[in-house]
Structures are given as C-alpha cells and as structure tokens.
GROMACS .gro file of N, CA and C in nm:
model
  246
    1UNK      N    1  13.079   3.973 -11.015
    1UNK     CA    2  13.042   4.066 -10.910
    1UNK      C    3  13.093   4.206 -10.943
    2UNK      N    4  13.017   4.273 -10.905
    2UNK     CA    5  13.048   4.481 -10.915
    2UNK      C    6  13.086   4.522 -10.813
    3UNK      N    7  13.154   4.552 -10.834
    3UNK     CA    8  13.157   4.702 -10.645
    3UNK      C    9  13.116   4.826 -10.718
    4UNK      N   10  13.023   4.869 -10.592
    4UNK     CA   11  12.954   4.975 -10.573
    4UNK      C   12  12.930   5.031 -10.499
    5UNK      N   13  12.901   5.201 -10.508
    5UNK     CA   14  12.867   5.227 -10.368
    5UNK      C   15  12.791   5.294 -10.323
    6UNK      N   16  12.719   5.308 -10.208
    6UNK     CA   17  12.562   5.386 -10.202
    6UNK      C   18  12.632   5.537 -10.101
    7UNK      N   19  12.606   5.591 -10.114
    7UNK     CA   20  12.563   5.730 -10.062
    7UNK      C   21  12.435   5.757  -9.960
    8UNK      N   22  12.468   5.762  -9.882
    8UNK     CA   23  12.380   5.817  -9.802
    8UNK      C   24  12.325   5.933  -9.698
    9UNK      N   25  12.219   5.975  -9.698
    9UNK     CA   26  12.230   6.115  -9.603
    9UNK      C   27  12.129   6.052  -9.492
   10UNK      N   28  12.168   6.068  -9.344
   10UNK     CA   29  12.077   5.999  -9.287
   10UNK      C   30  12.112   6.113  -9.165
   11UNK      N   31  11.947   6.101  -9.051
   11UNK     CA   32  11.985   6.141  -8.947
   11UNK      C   33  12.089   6.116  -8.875
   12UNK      N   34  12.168   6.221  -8.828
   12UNK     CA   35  12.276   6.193  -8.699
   12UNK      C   36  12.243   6.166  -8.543
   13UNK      N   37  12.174   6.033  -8.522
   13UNK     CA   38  12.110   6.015  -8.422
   13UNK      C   39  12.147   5.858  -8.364
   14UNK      N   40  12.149   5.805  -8.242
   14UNK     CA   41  12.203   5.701  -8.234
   14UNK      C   42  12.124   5.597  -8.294
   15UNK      N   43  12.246   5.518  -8.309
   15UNK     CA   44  12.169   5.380  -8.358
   15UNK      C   45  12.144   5.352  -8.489
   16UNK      N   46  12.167   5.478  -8.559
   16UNK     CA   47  12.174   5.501  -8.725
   16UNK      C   48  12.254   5.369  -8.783
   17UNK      N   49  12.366   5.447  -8.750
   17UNK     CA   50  12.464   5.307  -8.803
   17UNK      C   51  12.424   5.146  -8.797
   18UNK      N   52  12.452   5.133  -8.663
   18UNK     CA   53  12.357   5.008  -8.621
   18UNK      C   54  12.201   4.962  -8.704
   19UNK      N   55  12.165   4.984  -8.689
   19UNK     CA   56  12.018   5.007  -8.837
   19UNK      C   57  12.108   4.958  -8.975
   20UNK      N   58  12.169   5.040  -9.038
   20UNK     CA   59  12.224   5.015  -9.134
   20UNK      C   60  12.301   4.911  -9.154
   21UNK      N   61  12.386   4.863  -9.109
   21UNK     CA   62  12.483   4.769  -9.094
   21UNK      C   63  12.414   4.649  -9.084
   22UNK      N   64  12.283   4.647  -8.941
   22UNK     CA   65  12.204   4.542  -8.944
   22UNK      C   66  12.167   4.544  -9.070
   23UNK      N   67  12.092   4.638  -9.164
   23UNK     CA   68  12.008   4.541  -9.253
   23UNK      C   69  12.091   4.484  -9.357
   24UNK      N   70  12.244   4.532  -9.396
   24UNK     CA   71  12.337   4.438  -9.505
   24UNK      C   72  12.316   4.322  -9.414
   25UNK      N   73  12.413   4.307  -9.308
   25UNK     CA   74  12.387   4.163  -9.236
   25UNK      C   75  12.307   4.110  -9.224
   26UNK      N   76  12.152   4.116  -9.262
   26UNK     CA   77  12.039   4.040  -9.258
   26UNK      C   78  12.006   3.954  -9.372
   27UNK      N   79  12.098   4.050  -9.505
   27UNK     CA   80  12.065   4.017  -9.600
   27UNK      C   81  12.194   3.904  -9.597
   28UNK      N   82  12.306   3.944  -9.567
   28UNK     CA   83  12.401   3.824  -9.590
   28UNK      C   84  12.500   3.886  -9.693
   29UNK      N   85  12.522   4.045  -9.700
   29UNK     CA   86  12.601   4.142  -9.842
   29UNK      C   87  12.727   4.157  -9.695
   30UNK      N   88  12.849   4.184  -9.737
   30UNK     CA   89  12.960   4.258  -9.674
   30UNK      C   90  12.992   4.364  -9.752
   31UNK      N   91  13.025   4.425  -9.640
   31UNK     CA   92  13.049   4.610  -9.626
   31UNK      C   93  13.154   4.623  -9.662
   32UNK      N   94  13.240   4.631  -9.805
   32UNK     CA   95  13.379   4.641  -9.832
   32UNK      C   96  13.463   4.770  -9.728
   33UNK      N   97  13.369   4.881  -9.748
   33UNK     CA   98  13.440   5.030  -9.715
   33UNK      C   99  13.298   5.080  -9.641
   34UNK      N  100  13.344   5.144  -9.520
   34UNK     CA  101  13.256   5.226  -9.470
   34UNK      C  102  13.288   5.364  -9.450
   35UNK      N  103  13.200   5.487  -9.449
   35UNK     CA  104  13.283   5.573  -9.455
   35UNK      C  105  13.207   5.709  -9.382
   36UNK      N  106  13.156   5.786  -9.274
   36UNK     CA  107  13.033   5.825  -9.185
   36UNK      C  108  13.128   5.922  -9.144
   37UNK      N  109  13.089   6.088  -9.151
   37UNK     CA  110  13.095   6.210  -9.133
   37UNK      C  111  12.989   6.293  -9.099
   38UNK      N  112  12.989   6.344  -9.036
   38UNK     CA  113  12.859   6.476  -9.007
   38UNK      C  114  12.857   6.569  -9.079
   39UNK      N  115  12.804   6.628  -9.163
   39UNK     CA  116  12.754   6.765  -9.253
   39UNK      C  117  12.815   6.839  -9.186
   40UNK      N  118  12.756   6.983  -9.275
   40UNK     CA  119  12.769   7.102  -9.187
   40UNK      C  120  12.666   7.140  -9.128
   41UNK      N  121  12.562   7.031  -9.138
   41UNK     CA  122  12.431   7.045  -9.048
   41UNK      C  123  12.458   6.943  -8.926
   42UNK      N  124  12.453   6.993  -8.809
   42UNK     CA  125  12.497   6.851  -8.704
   42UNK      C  126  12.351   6.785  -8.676
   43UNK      N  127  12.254   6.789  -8.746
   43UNK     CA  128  12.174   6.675  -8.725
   43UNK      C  129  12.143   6.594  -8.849
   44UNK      N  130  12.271   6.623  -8.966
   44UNK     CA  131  12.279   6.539  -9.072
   44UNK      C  132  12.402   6.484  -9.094
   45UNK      N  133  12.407   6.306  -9.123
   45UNK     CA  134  12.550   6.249  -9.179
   45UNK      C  135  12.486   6.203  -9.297
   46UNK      N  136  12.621   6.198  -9.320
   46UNK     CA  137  12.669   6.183  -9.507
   46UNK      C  138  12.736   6.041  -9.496
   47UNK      N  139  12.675   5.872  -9.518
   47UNK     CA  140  12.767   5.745  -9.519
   47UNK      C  141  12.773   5.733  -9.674
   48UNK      N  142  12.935   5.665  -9.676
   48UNK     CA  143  12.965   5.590  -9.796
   48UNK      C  144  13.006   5.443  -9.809
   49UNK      N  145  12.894   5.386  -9.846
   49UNK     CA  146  12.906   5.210  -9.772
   49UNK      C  147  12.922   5.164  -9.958
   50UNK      N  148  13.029   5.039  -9.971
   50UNK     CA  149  13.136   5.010 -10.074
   50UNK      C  150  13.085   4.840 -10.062
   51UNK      N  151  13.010   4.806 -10.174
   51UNK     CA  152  13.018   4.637 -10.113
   51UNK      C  153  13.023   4.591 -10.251
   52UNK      N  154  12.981   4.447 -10.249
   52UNK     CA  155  12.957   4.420 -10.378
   52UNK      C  156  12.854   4.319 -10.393
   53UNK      N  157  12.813   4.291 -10.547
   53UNK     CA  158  12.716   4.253 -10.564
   53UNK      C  159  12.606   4.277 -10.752
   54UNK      N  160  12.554   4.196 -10.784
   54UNK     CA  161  12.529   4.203 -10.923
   54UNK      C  162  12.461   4.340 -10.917
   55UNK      N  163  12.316   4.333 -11.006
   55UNK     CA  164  12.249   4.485 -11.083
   55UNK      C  165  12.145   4.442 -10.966
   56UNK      N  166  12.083   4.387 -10.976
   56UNK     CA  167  11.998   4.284 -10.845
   56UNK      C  168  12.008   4.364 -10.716
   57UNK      N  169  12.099   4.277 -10.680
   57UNK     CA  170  12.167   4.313 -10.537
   57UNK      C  171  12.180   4.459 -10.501
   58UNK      N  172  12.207   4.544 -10.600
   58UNK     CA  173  12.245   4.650 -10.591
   58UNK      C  174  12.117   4.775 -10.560
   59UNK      N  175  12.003   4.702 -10.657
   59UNK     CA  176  11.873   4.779 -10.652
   59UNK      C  177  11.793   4.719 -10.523
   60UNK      N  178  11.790   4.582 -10.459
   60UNK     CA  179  11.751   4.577 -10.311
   60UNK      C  180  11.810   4.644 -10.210
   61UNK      N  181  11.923   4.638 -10.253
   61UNK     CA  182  11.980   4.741 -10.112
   61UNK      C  183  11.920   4.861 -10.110
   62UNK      N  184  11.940   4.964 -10.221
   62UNK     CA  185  11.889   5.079 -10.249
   62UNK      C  186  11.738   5.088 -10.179
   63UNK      N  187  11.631   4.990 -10.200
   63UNK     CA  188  11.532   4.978 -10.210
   63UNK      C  189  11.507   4.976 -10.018
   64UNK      N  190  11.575   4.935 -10.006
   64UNK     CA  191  11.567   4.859  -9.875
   64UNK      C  192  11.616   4.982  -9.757
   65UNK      N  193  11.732   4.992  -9.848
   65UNK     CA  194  11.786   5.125  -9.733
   65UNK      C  195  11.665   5.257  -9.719
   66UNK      N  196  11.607   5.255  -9.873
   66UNK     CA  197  11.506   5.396  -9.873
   66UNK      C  198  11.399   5.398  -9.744
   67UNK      N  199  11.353   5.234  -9.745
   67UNK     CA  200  11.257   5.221  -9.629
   67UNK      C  201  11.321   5.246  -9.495
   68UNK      N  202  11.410   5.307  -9.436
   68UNK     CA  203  11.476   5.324  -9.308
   68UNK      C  204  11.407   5.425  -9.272
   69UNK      N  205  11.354   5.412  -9.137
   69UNK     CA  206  11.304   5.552  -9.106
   69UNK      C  207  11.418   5.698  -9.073
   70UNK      N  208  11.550   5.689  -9.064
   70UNK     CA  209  11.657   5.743  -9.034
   70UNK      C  210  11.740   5.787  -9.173
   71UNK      N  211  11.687   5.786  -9.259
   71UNK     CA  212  11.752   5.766  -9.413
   71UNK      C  213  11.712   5.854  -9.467
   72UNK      N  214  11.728   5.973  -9.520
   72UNK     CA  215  11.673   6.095  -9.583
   72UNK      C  216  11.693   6.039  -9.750
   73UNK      N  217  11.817   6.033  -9.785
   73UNK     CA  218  11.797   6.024  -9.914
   73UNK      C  219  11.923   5.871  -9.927
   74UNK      N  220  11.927   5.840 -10.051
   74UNK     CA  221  12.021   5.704 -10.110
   74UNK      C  222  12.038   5.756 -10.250
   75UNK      N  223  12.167   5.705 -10.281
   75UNK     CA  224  12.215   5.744 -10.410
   75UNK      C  225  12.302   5.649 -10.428
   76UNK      N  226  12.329   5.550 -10.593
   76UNK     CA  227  12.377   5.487 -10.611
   76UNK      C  228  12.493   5.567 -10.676
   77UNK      N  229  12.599   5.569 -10.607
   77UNK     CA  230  12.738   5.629 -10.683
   77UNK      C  231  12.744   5.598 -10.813
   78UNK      N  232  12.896   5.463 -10.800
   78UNK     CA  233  12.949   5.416 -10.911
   78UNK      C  234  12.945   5.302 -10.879
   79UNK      N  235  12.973   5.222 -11.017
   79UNK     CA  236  12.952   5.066 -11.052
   79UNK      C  237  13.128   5.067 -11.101
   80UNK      N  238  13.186   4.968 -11.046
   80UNK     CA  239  13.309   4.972 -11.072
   80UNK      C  240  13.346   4.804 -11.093
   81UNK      N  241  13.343   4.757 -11.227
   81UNK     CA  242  13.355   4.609 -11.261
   81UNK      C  243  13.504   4.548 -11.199
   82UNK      N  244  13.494   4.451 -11.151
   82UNK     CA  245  13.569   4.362 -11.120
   82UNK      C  246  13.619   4.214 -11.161
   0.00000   0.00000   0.00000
C-alpha cells in the first residue's frame, strides 16, 4: 500500500465536505489526514485528503472526485511508499 494525497480546490458551500467524504466511504478507502481551509477567495476551499491505496486506487479516486459537481480542480500530490 502507498499513501497519498489528493489536493483539492472545491466550492465553499455546504455539504462539500459531506459529498466528499461520502464518496471515499462508498468506496470502502479511509481518510488517513484531512485537511480544509478557505482561500483568499471566500467562495473557494483548498482540501488535503491523505489515504492509502495501490496506483489503481489512487487513479479512481482522482477520477471519481473530478466528477463532483462542487470540485473545481484535483491534483495528485505525492506518493509516499510504505
């Protein structure tokens, strides 16, 4: 298993989080580190969600998170072997 971690810029609007969180838990992945700040734009946050998971795992999430309607952009940080 890898830890990794996605980057995210998403609307600052309710329920964001919730959205997100649901879809790891749907899949059955845990959220090592969570990490949710507001920009210096207040209708944009910046999350840093830490989990783990193979090369696989790593590109569904990505994939998955892009389809959020609340999700501006996704970025796969770093891959940090374990």
């Amino acid at each position: 298993m890898e830890r990794f971690t996605v980057e995210l810029i998403v609307s600052n609007q309710y329920g964001v989080l919730n959205r997100i969180t649901g879809l790891y838990a749907k899949r059955g992945y845990n959220i090592d580190s969570l990490y949710v700040n507001e920009t210096e734009n207040p209708l944009v946050s910046r999350m840093l969600i830490t989990s783990q998971g193979d090369e696989y795992t790593q590109t569904q999430m990505v994939r998955q998170l892009e389809k959020l309607y609340d999700v501006q952009k996704v970025i796969l940080m770093a891959q940090i072997n374990r």
